[in-house]
mmCIF file of C-alpha atoms in Angstrom:
data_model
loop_
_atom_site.group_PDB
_atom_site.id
_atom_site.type_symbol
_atom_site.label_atom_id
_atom_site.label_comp_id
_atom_site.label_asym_id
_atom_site.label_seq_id
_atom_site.Cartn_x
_atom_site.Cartn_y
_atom_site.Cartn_z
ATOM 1 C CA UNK A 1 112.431 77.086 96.911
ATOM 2 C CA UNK A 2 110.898 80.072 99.272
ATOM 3 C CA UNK A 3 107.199 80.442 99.055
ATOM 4 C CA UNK A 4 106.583 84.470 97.613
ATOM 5 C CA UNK A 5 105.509 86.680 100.103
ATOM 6 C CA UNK A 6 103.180 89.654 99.863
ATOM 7 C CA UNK A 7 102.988 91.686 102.255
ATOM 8 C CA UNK A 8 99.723 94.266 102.502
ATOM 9 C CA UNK A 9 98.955 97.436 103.998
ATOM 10 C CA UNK A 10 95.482 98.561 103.568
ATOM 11 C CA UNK A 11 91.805 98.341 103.880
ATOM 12 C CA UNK A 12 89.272 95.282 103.167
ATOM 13 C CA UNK A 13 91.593 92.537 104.320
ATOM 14 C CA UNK A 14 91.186 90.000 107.357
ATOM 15 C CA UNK A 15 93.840 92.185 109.247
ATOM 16 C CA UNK A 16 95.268 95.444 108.430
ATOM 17 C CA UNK A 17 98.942 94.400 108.006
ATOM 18 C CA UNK A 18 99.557 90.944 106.512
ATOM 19 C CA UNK A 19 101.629 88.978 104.951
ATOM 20 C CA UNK A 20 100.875 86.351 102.446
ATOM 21 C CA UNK A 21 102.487 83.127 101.387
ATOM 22 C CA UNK A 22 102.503 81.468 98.290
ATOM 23 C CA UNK A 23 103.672 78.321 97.468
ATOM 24 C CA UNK A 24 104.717 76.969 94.579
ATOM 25 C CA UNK A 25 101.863 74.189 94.695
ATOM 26 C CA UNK A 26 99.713 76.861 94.556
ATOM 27 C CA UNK A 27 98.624 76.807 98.123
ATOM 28 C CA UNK A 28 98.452 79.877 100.025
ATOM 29 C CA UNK A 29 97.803 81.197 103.827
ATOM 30 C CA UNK A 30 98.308 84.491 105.478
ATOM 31 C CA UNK A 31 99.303 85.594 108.744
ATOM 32 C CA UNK A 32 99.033 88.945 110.863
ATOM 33 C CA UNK A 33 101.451 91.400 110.525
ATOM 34 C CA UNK A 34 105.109 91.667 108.298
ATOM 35 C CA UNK A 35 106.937 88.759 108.531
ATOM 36 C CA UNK A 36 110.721 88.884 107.440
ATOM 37 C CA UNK A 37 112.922 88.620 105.854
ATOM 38 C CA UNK A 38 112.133 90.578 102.699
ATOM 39 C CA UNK A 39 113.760 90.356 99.553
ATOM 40 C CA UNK A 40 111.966 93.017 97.444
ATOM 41 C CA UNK A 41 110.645 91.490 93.866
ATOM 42 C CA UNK A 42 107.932 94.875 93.188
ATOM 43 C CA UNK A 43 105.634 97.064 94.619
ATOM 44 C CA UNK A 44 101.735 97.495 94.057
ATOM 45 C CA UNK A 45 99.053 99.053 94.367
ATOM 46 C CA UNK A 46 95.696 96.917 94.154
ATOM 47 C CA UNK A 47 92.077 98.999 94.289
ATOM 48 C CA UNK A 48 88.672 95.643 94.103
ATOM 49 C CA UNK A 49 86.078 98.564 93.479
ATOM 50 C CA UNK A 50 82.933 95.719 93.691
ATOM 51 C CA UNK A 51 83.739 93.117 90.811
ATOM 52 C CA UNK A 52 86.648 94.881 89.330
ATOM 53 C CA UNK A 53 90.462 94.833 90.490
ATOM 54 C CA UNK A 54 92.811 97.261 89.305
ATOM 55 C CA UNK A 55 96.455 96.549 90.011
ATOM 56 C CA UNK A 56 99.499 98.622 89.517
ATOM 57 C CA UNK A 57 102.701 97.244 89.456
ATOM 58 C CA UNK A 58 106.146 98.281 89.773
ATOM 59 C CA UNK A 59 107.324 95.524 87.114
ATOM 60 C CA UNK A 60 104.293 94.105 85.328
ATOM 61 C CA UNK A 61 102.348 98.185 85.200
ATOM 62 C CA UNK A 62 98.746 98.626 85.146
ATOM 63 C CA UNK A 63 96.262 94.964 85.032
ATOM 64 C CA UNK A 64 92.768 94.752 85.220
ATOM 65 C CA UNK A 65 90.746 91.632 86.564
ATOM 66 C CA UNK A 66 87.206 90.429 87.243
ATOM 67 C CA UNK A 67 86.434 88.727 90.249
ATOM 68 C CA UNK A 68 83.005 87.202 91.454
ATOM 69 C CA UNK A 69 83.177 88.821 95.194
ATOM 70 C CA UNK A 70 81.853 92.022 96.050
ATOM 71 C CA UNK A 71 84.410 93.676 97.825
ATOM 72 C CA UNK A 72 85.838 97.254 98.164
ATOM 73 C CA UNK A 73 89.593 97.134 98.962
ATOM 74 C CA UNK A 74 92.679 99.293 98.880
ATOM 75 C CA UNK A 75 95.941 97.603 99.585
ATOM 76 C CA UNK A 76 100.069 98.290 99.263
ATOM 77 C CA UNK A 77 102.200 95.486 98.571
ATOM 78 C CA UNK A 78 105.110 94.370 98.182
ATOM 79 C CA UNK A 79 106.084 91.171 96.171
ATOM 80 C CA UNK A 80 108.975 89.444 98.198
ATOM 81 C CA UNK A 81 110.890 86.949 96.270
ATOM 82 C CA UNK A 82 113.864 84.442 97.892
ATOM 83 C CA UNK A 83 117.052 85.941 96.658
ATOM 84 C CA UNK A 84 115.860 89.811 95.993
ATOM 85 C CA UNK A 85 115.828 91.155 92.284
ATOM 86 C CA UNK A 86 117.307 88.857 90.091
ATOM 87 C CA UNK A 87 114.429 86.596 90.858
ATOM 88 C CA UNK A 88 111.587 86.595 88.030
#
């Protein structure tokens, strides 16, 4: 299987435009820029504010989390899934 993809526009990452890859090992690496293809799984919106991420989702709504970094970020995203929507 495809590792997911997200792909981020925004503030407080390494680059401005990246795309991230997950695999299903749970190892991940990112890359500059958007890098195709992209089968659209969900959107987001994802504000770290010091400790505390919010996230909202086109499919999962709104999540909070606590991280240990102190970090101020504002990022789009999409979720990109092998074989588009009817992926969960």
């Amino acid at each position: 299987m495809s590792p997911t993809k997200y792909i981020e526009i925004g503030f407080g990452n390494t680059w401005f435009a990246r795309t991230e890859f997950e695999m299903e090992n749970g190892v991940e690496y990112e890359e500059k820029g958007i890098k195709g293809p992209v089968y659209f799984h969900s959107a987001y919106i994802r504000i770290w504010f010091w400790k505390t991420v919010i996230i909202i989702d086109s499919r999962e709504g709104l999540k909070t989390m606590a991280k240990n970094d102190k970090k101020f970020k504002f990022i789009f995203g999409i979720v990109s899934k092998q074989g588009g929507l009817s992926n969960k």
